[in-house]
GROMACS .gro file of C-alpha atoms in nm:
model
  428
    1UNK     CA    1  -1.337   5.457  -1.521
    2UNK     CA    2  -1.534   5.194  -1.275
    3UNK     CA    3  -1.460   4.837  -1.435
    4UNK     CA    4  -1.649   4.571  -1.542
    5UNK     CA    5  -1.526   4.204  -1.416
    6UNK     CA    6  -1.615   3.880  -1.485
    7UNK     CA    7  -1.569   3.578  -1.206
    8UNK     CA    8  -1.626   3.183  -1.192
    9UNK     CA    9  -1.752   2.981  -1.003
   10UNK     CA   10  -1.516   2.957  -0.729
   11UNK     CA   11  -1.319   3.261  -0.755
   12UNK     CA   12  -1.230   3.436  -0.511
   13UNK     CA   13  -1.259   3.815  -0.475
   14UNK     CA   14  -1.127   3.916  -0.178
   15UNK     CA   15  -1.015   3.773   0.153
   16UNK     CA   16  -1.075   3.882   0.463
   17UNK     CA   17  -0.751   4.037   0.631
   18UNK     CA   18  -0.665   4.211   0.241
   19UNK     CA   19  -0.581   4.517   0.226
   20UNK     CA   20  -0.952   4.750   0.099
   21UNK     CA   21  -0.872   4.928  -0.200
   22UNK     CA   22  -1.236   4.898  -0.420
   23UNK     CA   23  -1.601   4.870  -0.429
   24UNK     CA   24  -1.827   4.596  -0.628
   25UNK     CA   25  -2.116   4.600  -0.773
   26UNK     CA   26  -2.276   4.290  -0.801
   27UNK     CA   27  -2.457   4.301  -1.179
   28UNK     CA   28  -2.487   3.916  -1.243
   29UNK     CA   29  -2.445   3.527  -1.114
   30UNK     CA   30  -2.443   3.527  -0.725
   31UNK     CA   31  -2.165   3.661  -0.470
   32UNK     CA   32  -2.078   3.432  -0.104
   33UNK     CA   33  -1.930   3.724   0.242
   34UNK     CA   34  -1.861   3.472   0.536
   35UNK     CA   35  -1.702   3.605   0.817
   36UNK     CA   36  -1.665   3.420   1.195
   37UNK     CA   37  -1.870   3.562   1.435
   38UNK     CA   38  -1.580   3.723   1.682
   39UNK     CA   39  -1.819   3.624   2.010
   40UNK     CA   40  -1.895   3.222   1.914
   41UNK     CA   41  -1.609   3.164   1.593
   42UNK     CA   42  -1.884   3.093   1.498
   43UNK     CA   43  -1.906   3.121   1.034
   44UNK     CA   44  -2.204   3.322   0.931
   45UNK     CA   45  -2.224   3.354   0.580
   46UNK     CA   46  -2.483   3.637   0.336
   47UNK     CA   47  -2.527   3.610   0.022
   48UNK     CA   48  -2.559   3.945  -0.204
   49UNK     CA   49  -2.813   4.026  -0.526
   50UNK     CA   50  -2.762   4.176  -0.773
   51UNK     CA   51  -2.740   4.552  -0.769
   52UNK     CA   52  -2.610   4.529  -0.417
   53UNK     CA   53  -2.286   4.649  -0.337
   54UNK     CA   54  -2.004   4.473  -0.132
   55UNK     CA   55  -1.697   4.582   0.023
   56UNK     CA   56  -1.792   4.890   0.094
   57UNK     CA   57  -1.759   4.999   0.431
   58UNK     CA   58  -1.418   4.906   0.483
   59UNK     CA   59  -1.308   5.098   0.175
   60UNK     CA   60  -1.495   5.433   0.334
   61UNK     CA   61  -1.348   5.305   0.677
   62UNK     CA   62  -1.055   5.259   0.578
   63UNK     CA   63  -0.984   4.919   0.698
   64UNK     CA   64  -0.863   4.596   0.583
   65UNK     CA   65  -1.146   4.317   0.505
   66UNK     CA   66  -1.302   4.118   0.749
   67UNK     CA   67  -1.475   3.905   0.556
   68UNK     CA   68  -1.416   3.692   0.271
   69UNK     CA   69  -1.606   3.705  -0.055
   70UNK     CA   70  -1.638   3.408  -0.274
   71UNK     CA   71  -1.821   3.407  -0.620
   72UNK     CA   72  -2.114   3.140  -0.604
   73UNK     CA   73  -2.187   3.159  -0.939
   74UNK     CA   74  -2.041   3.277  -1.239
   75UNK     CA   75  -2.093   3.662  -1.237
   76UNK     CA   76  -2.031   3.953  -1.275
   77UNK     CA   77  -1.893   4.291  -1.105
   78UNK     CA   78  -1.844   4.645  -1.189
   79UNK     CA   79  -1.509   4.757  -0.975
   80UNK     CA   80  -1.492   5.098  -0.848
   81UNK     CA   81  -1.288   5.339  -0.677
   82UNK     CA   82  -1.326   5.521  -0.421
   83UNK     CA   83  -1.254   5.852  -0.580
   84UNK     CA   84  -1.495   5.679  -0.863
   85UNK     CA   85  -1.766   5.537  -0.548
   86UNK     CA   86  -1.744   5.920  -0.489
   87UNK     CA   87  -1.801   6.103  -0.812
   88UNK     CA   88  -2.083   5.856  -0.936
   89UNK     CA   89  -2.285   5.784  -0.592
   90UNK     CA   90  -2.222   6.107  -0.332
   91UNK     CA   91  -2.512   6.286  -0.528
   92UNK     CA   92  -2.752   6.054  -0.567
   93UNK     CA   93  -2.998   6.089  -0.285
   94UNK     CA   94  -3.149   5.807  -0.322
   95UNK     CA   95  -2.914   5.598  -0.244
   96UNK     CA   96  -2.718   5.741  -0.032
   97UNK     CA   97  -3.047   5.773   0.238
   98UNK     CA   98  -3.130   5.431   0.161
   99UNK     CA   99  -2.679   5.424   0.314
  100UNK     CA  100  -2.768   5.616   0.562
  101UNK     CA  101  -2.985   5.354   0.672
  102UNK     CA  102  -2.872   5.041   0.636
  103UNK     CA  103  -2.520   5.130   0.789
  104UNK     CA  104  -2.667   5.287   1.066
  105UNK     CA  105  -2.877   4.963   1.180
  106UNK     CA  106  -2.493   4.761   1.125
  107UNK     CA  107  -2.442   5.074   1.395
  108UNK     CA  108  -2.670   5.004   1.656
  109UNK     CA  109  -2.663   4.566   1.605
  110UNK     CA  110  -2.286   4.520   1.632
  111UNK     CA  111  -2.437   4.856   2.011
  112UNK     CA  112  -2.664   4.604   2.082
  113UNK     CA  113  -2.425   4.296   1.986
  114UNK     CA  114  -2.206   4.416   2.236
  115UNK     CA  115  -2.436   4.504   2.515
  116UNK     CA  116  -2.592   4.206   2.496
  117UNK     CA  117  -2.184   4.060   2.606
  118UNK     CA  118  -2.170   4.271   2.909
  119UNK     CA  119  -2.535   4.165   2.978
  120UNK     CA  120  -2.699   4.499   2.983
  121UNK     CA  121  -2.993   4.506   3.163
  122UNK     CA  122  -3.253   4.681   3.002
  123UNK     CA  123  -3.461   4.824   3.330
  124UNK     CA  124  -3.738   4.966   3.295
  125UNK     CA  125  -3.723   5.291   3.393
  126UNK     CA  126  -3.833   5.652   3.304
  127UNK     CA  127  -3.651   5.908   3.080
  128UNK     CA  128  -3.540   6.095   3.380
  129UNK     CA  129  -3.475   5.790   3.565
  130UNK     CA  130  -3.183   5.732   3.346
  131UNK     CA  131  -3.084   6.025   3.283
  132UNK     CA  132  -2.957   6.145   3.688
  133UNK     CA  133  -2.727   5.775   3.701
  134UNK     CA  134  -2.547   5.908   3.454
  135UNK     CA  135  -2.494   6.186   3.605
  136UNK     CA  136  -2.466   6.012   3.914
  137UNK     CA  137  -2.150   5.782   3.736
  138UNK     CA  138  -2.052   6.087   3.678
  139UNK     CA  139  -2.030   6.287   3.975
  140UNK     CA  140  -1.865   5.912   4.116
  141UNK     CA  141  -1.649   5.961   3.873
  142UNK     CA  142  -1.543   6.306   4.022
  143UNK     CA  143  -1.684   6.440   3.655
  144UNK     CA  144  -1.804   6.721   3.943
  145UNK     CA  145  -1.823   6.975   3.580
  146UNK     CA  146  -2.038   6.716   3.358
  147UNK     CA  147  -2.241   6.511   3.676
  148UNK     CA  148  -2.386   6.970   3.730
  149UNK     CA  149  -2.436   6.996   3.345
  150UNK     CA  150  -2.578   6.649   3.342
  151UNK     CA  151  -2.855   6.764   3.615
  152UNK     CA  152  -2.968   7.068   3.520
  153UNK     CA  153  -2.986   6.945   3.149
  154UNK     CA  154  -3.301   6.697   3.327
  155UNK     CA  155  -3.465   6.983   3.465
  156UNK     CA  156  -3.436   7.153   3.075
  157UNK     CA  157  -3.604   6.860   2.896
  158UNK     CA  158  -3.866   6.694   3.171
  159UNK     CA  159  -4.014   7.001   3.372
  160UNK     CA  160  -4.102   6.800   3.632
  161UNK     CA  161  -3.904   6.513   3.688
  162UNK     CA  162  -4.051   6.253   3.893
  163UNK     CA  163  -3.697   6.204   4.050
  164UNK     CA  164  -3.637   6.600   4.166
  165UNK     CA  165  -3.545   6.512   4.516
  166UNK     CA  166  -3.316   6.330   4.437
  167UNK     CA  167  -3.163   6.469   4.130
  168UNK     CA  168  -3.110   6.826   4.307
  169UNK     CA  169  -2.984   6.642   4.610
  170UNK     CA  170  -2.722   6.538   4.326
  171UNK     CA  171  -2.704   6.881   4.245
  172UNK     CA  172  -2.627   7.038   4.520
  173UNK     CA  173  -2.292   6.796   4.612
  174UNK     CA  174  -2.185   6.834   4.287
  175UNK     CA  175  -2.145   7.198   4.332
  176UNK     CA  176  -2.070   7.141   4.650
  177UNK     CA  177  -1.737   6.924   4.561
  178UNK     CA  178  -1.673   7.142   4.208
  179UNK     CA  179  -1.675   7.407   4.469
  180UNK     CA  180  -1.322   7.248   4.624
  181UNK     CA  181  -1.166   7.172   4.368
  182UNK     CA  182  -0.915   7.318   4.162
  183UNK     CA  183  -1.012   7.382   3.726
  184UNK     CA  184  -0.798   7.134   3.536
  185UNK     CA  185  -0.874   7.189   3.145
  186UNK     CA  186  -0.871   6.784   3.059
  187UNK     CA  187  -0.861   6.806   2.725
  188UNK     CA  188  -0.744   6.469   2.509
  189UNK     CA  189  -0.488   6.530   2.314
  190UNK     CA  190  -0.345   6.859   2.518
  191UNK     CA  191  -0.094   6.968   2.279
  192UNK     CA  192   0.020   6.707   1.971
  193UNK     CA  193  -0.321   6.692   1.839
  194UNK     CA  194  -0.328   6.387   1.501
  195UNK     CA  195  -0.356   6.486   1.159
  196UNK     CA  196  -0.656   6.604   1.048
  197UNK     CA  197  -0.844   6.338   0.732
  198UNK     CA  198  -0.875   6.509   0.396
  199UNK     CA  199  -1.190   6.488   0.389
  200UNK     CA  200  -1.215   6.647   0.757
  201UNK     CA  201  -0.994   6.930   0.611
  202UNK     CA  202  -1.240   7.039   0.317
  203UNK     CA  203  -1.516   6.998   0.522
  204UNK     CA  204  -1.367   7.225   0.776
  205UNK     CA  205  -1.282   7.489   0.515
  206UNK     CA  206  -1.612   7.420   0.377
  207UNK     CA  207  -1.807   7.487   0.771
  208UNK     CA  208  -1.579   7.760   0.847
  209UNK     CA  209  -1.713   8.006   0.539
  210UNK     CA  210  -1.956   8.356   0.699
  211UNK     CA  211  -2.323   8.180   0.587
  212UNK     CA  212  -2.217   7.879   0.928
  213UNK     CA  213  -2.137   8.133   1.168
  214UNK     CA  214  -2.498   8.232   1.343
  215UNK     CA  215  -2.540   7.804   1.372
  216UNK     CA  216  -2.168   7.810   1.642
  217UNK     CA  217  -2.183   7.722   1.955
  218UNK     CA  218  -1.921   7.681   2.217
  219UNK     CA  219  -1.906   7.365   2.491
  220UNK     CA  220  -1.696   7.356   2.802
  221UNK     CA  221  -1.499   7.128   2.867
  222UNK     CA  222  -1.647   6.842   3.107
  223UNK     CA  223  -1.975   7.038   2.921
  224UNK     CA  224  -2.222   6.692   2.860
  225UNK     CA  225  -2.352   6.833   2.462
  226UNK     CA  226  -2.574   6.551   2.436
  227UNK     CA  227  -2.739   6.373   2.713
  228UNK     CA  228  -2.801   6.019   2.718
  229UNK     CA  229  -3.156   5.895   2.691
  230UNK     CA  230  -3.236   6.223   2.596
  231UNK     CA  231  -3.502   6.271   2.265
  232UNK     CA  232  -3.302   6.388   1.969
  233UNK     CA  233  -3.336   6.804   1.827
  234UNK     CA  234  -3.015   6.893   1.628
  235UNK     CA  235  -2.689   6.731   1.559
  236UNK     CA  236  -2.315   6.889   1.575
  237UNK     CA  237  -2.008   6.933   1.381
  238UNK     CA  238  -1.698   6.976   1.533
  239UNK     CA  239  -1.495   7.302   1.456
  240UNK     CA  240  -1.221   7.322   1.671
  241UNK     CA  241  -1.223   7.055   2.013
  242UNK     CA  242  -1.191   6.678   2.119
  243UNK     CA  243  -1.559   6.467   2.220
  244UNK     CA  244  -1.554   6.188   2.371
  245UNK     CA  245  -1.894   5.942   2.290
  246UNK     CA  246  -1.993   5.749   2.638
  247UNK     CA  247  -2.263   5.572   2.700
  248UNK     CA  248  -2.434   5.424   2.983
  249UNK     CA  249  -2.341   5.053   3.056
  250UNK     CA  250  -2.350   4.792   3.390
  251UNK     CA  251  -2.348   5.111   3.622
  252UNK     CA  252  -2.106   5.261   3.415
  253UNK     CA  253  -2.000   5.504   3.143
  254UNK     CA  254  -1.812   5.339   2.866
  255UNK     CA  255  -1.623   5.504   2.618
  256UNK     CA  256  -1.711   5.391   2.256
  257UNK     CA  257  -1.492   5.669   2.063
  258UNK     CA  258  -1.350   6.035   2.007
  259UNK     CA  259  -1.433   6.224   1.766
  260UNK     CA  260  -1.256   6.575   1.661
  261UNK     CA  261  -1.238   6.836   1.449
  262UNK     CA  262  -1.431   6.768   1.040
  263UNK     CA  263  -1.654   6.590   1.158
  264UNK     CA  264  -2.062   6.503   1.264
  265UNK     CA  265  -2.203   6.382   1.489
  266UNK     CA  266  -2.524   6.347   1.726
  267UNK     CA  267  -2.682   6.234   1.371
  268UNK     CA  268  -2.695   5.858   1.415
  269UNK     CA  269  -3.052   5.940   1.575
  270UNK     CA  270  -3.173   6.137   1.368
  271UNK     CA  271  -3.126   5.874   1.005
  272UNK     CA  272  -3.333   5.651   1.232
  273UNK     CA  273  -3.514   5.871   1.450
  274UNK     CA  274  -3.445   5.706   1.787
  275UNK     CA  275  -3.375   5.916   2.115
  276UNK     CA  276  -2.973   5.951   2.179
  277UNK     CA  277  -2.793   5.585   2.249
  278UNK     CA  278  -2.535   5.739   2.438
  279UNK     CA  279  -2.346   6.150   2.589
  280UNK     CA  280  -2.158   6.307   2.414
  281UNK     CA  281  -1.914   6.521   2.614
  282UNK     CA  282  -1.665   6.835   2.555
  283UNK     CA  283  -1.302   6.720   2.661
  284UNK     CA  284  -1.131   7.026   2.702
  285UNK     CA  285  -1.302   7.371   2.532
  286UNK     CA  286  -1.540   7.270   2.197
  287UNK     CA  287  -1.671   7.490   1.900
  288UNK     CA  288  -1.924   7.311   1.713
  289UNK     CA  289  -2.156   7.410   1.499
  290UNK     CA  290  -2.508   7.363   1.564
  291UNK     CA  291  -2.794   7.239   1.306
  292UNK     CA  292  -3.170   7.177   1.376
  293UNK     CA  293  -3.302   6.815   1.269
  294UNK     CA  294  -3.492   7.047   1.009
  295UNK     CA  295  -3.142   7.127   0.893
  296UNK     CA  296  -3.055   6.727   0.818
  297UNK     CA  297  -3.113   6.731   0.440
  298UNK     CA  298  -3.013   7.043   0.268
  299UNK     CA  299  -2.687   7.057   0.501
  300UNK     CA  300  -2.610   6.659   0.467
  301UNK     CA  301  -2.817   6.429   0.209
  302UNK     CA  302  -2.791   6.715  -0.098
  303UNK     CA  303  -2.394   6.775   0.034
  304UNK     CA  304  -2.295   6.564  -0.175
  305UNK     CA  305  -1.972   6.628   0.012
  306UNK     CA  306  -2.057   6.574   0.340
  307UNK     CA  307  -2.325   6.264   0.267
  308UNK     CA  308  -1.952   6.098   0.196
  309UNK     CA  309  -1.867   6.156   0.530
  310UNK     CA  310  -2.142   6.045   0.705
  311UNK     CA  311  -2.132   5.751   0.515
  312UNK     CA  312  -1.649   5.728   0.565
  313UNK     CA  313  -1.813   5.839   0.961
  314UNK     CA  314  -2.052   5.558   1.001
  315UNK     CA  315  -1.810   5.331   0.800
  316UNK     CA  316  -1.544   5.465   1.070
  317UNK     CA  317  -1.792   5.361   1.434
  318UNK     CA  318  -1.964   5.018   1.335
  319UNK     CA  319  -1.552   4.900   1.252
  320UNK     CA  320  -1.464   5.053   1.564
  321UNK     CA  321  -1.769   4.958   1.767
  322UNK     CA  322  -1.691   4.559   1.637
  323UNK     CA  323  -1.286   4.610   1.683
  324UNK     CA  324  -1.426   4.712   2.081
  325UNK     CA  325  -1.648   4.455   2.077
  326UNK     CA  326  -1.294   4.167   2.012
  327UNK     CA  327  -1.143   4.309   2.290
  328UNK     CA  328  -1.357   4.241   2.509
  329UNK     CA  329  -1.385   3.892   2.447
  330UNK     CA  330  -1.121   3.816   2.484
  331UNK     CA  331  -1.091   3.614   2.836
  332UNK     CA  332  -0.660   3.753   2.959
  333UNK     CA  333  -0.703   4.143   3.135
  334UNK     CA  334  -0.298   4.191   3.047
  335UNK     CA  335  -0.379   4.092   2.618
  336UNK     CA  336  -0.760   4.303   2.684
  337UNK     CA  337  -0.516   4.613   2.762
  338UNK     CA  338  -0.250   4.537   2.513
  339UNK     CA  339  -0.504   4.545   2.215
  340UNK     CA  340  -0.666   4.882   2.370
  341UNK     CA  341  -0.316   5.041   2.239
  342UNK     CA  342  -0.307   4.857   1.957
  343UNK     CA  343  -0.579   4.957   1.820
  344UNK     CA  344  -0.580   5.339   1.920
  345UNK     CA  345  -0.331   5.247   1.687
  346UNK     CA  346  -0.446   5.165   1.411
  347UNK     CA  347  -0.714   5.436   1.409
  348UNK     CA  348  -0.385   5.607   1.351
  349UNK     CA  349  -0.520   5.793   1.776
  350UNK     CA  350  -0.196   5.796   1.946
  351UNK     CA  351   0.139   6.022   1.878
  352UNK     CA  352   0.519   5.894   1.680
  353UNK     CA  353   0.726   6.024   1.919
  354UNK     CA  354   1.002   6.124   1.675
  355UNK     CA  355   1.001   6.444   1.484
  356UNK     CA  356   1.095   6.307   1.139
  357UNK     CA  357   0.780   6.151   1.023
  358UNK     CA  358   1.023   5.890   0.816
  359UNK     CA  359   1.199   5.710   1.068
  360UNK     CA  360   1.079   5.340   1.139
  361UNK     CA  361   1.030   5.468   1.593
  362UNK     CA  362   0.816   5.234   1.726
  363UNK     CA  363   0.788   5.450   2.027
  364UNK     CA  364   0.399   5.557   2.048
  365UNK     CA  365   0.242   5.854   2.217
  366UNK     CA  366  -0.138   5.774   2.395
  367UNK     CA  367  -0.377   6.023   2.516
  368UNK     CA  368  -0.515   5.755   2.772
  369UNK     CA  369  -0.560   5.750   3.139
  370UNK     CA  370  -0.557   5.427   3.436
  371UNK     CA  371  -0.989   5.570   3.388
  372UNK     CA  372  -1.021   5.547   2.986
  373UNK     CA  373  -0.842   5.202   2.979
  374UNK     CA  374  -1.137   5.091   3.267
  375UNK     CA  375  -1.344   5.154   3.034
  376UNK     CA  376  -1.255   4.975   2.715
  377UNK     CA  377  -1.165   4.700   2.951
  378UNK     CA  378  -1.513   4.679   3.095
  379UNK     CA  379  -1.239   4.622   3.396
  380UNK     CA  380  -1.259   4.836   3.699
  381UNK     CA  381  -0.974   5.047   3.731
  382UNK     CA  382  -0.794   5.006   3.984
  383UNK     CA  383  -0.792   4.616   3.793
  384UNK     CA  384  -0.679   4.811   3.536
  385UNK     CA  385  -0.408   5.014   3.710
  386UNK     CA  386  -0.236   4.657   3.754
  387UNK     CA  387  -0.234   4.514   3.453
  388UNK     CA  388  -0.078   4.835   3.311
  389UNK     CA  389   0.165   4.828   3.576
  390UNK     CA  390   0.289   4.466   3.433
  391UNK     CA  391   0.371   4.620   3.145
  392UNK     CA  392   0.546   4.868   3.290
  393UNK     CA  393   0.764   4.715   3.552
  394UNK     CA  394   0.901   4.586   3.224
  395UNK     CA  395   0.974   4.902   3.132
  396UNK     CA  396   0.704   4.880   2.793
  397UNK     CA  397   0.532   5.137   2.937
  398UNK     CA  398   0.529   5.482   3.084
  399UNK     CA  399   0.186   5.622   3.286
  400UNK     CA  400   0.138   5.971   3.282
  401UNK     CA  401  -0.137   6.166   3.472
  402UNK     CA  402  -0.288   6.201   3.110
  403UNK     CA  403  -0.091   5.983   2.829
  404UNK     CA  404   0.117   5.696   2.812
  405UNK     CA  405   0.396   5.603   2.658
  406UNK     CA  406   0.471   5.295   2.458
  407UNK     CA  407   0.812   5.167   2.426
  408UNK     CA  408   0.767   5.025   2.103
  409UNK     CA  409   0.362   4.891   1.978
  410UNK     CA  410   0.522   4.585   1.964
  411UNK     CA  411   0.567   4.430   2.229
  412UNK     CA  412   0.126   4.468   2.216
  413UNK     CA  413   0.130   4.315   1.908
  414UNK     CA  414   0.365   3.999   2.027
  415UNK     CA  415   0.125   4.027   2.320
  416UNK     CA  416  -0.181   3.970   2.108
  417UNK     CA  417  -0.100   3.708   1.910
  418UNK     CA  418   0.048   3.516   2.075
  419UNK     CA  419  -0.296   3.499   2.226
  420UNK     CA  420  -0.434   3.482   1.985
  421UNK     CA  421  -0.171   3.192   1.837
  422UNK     CA  422  -0.259   2.988   2.261
  423UNK     CA  423  -0.632   3.021   2.131
  424UNK     CA  424  -0.571   2.818   1.771
  425UNK     CA  425  -0.379   2.549   1.926
  426UNK     CA  426  -0.556   2.449   2.166
  427UNK     CA  427  -0.896   2.482   1.953
  428UNK     CA  428  -0.796   2.213   1.704
   0.00000   0.00000   0.00000
């Protein structure tokens, strides 16, 4: 049952870095949230108003606190567990809809911060020209089926594209390369799939009912399910397979994350009524439920369980985007690469190579390629290979075509911790 807890002025409600297991609503008084900007290292302060939730996103995302909450005056807060929050608010359409908007705007702000940090140039190009740039990136990455698929999307989405001749040429080149290329399944996880979150398992059970069969759609390995810059027509729920989320930034595609069974995607732009802000591409064969935007209210907003899933997903995306920007802020490339492994491990995207789950084995298997590391780190493939080889030369890493094995994940943590410790010393 929710508890009403009093705090005297100056009391700390929670610290940055604390485990997040409680959600708060300010009932009376005032609360101050304090955090450090990961780019400028300046202190950011936010005052919480009466009636506002705080500490919510970290609980939904199952992450540690990223700010400190202090009672700015004598105050009272309502304290809830996640289960109590779901019981009391998951069917409140007004609150859920408001949270969708708040979380979505926060995620977009983090994406814009990342693009600003990377000095991304928003050139005055037409939609078809922007879509062609994505196709060229896919072609340059030797993902010829995806490039072909993207070119076809341009012709389906735009009747008379201004760049028809160049897209036709790129399509022909992609088809020619495909005819020379042996088809290889590029499933992200192979056979070592990580456990699916409990709420995703329950959603999978719910959306596997016969009533949803008519929404089912299969996508081939490499197929562009959603193309950046296009208009929003639908959103998706993954039944099986993996999908990469990639964004065009400064002439290349950056990996923004991987999503799998039991997760929605394409909902972000529906909430904000904006064009697609990233591409979603099948990694291996994928089965989805494809819903029209007119279904969003009935499928998500009026379905408390699905609504909570969207909120948890949006919260995770906010934290992941913040985490990705924190990695990009690391000036030492070797440390930047090490932190990518840590990020994946923190997000449960690594495989413990010991069959005995109760063991304290520190070896980890990551389904990451050199190209994936390059995208996350915003460096060239050659630079990524050089940094990875530094770890390999010390027997800390084994590199294979589709995966890598870190012999001791604590080696990566020590590399990153040492970097930040030195930063703290130099800033004193």
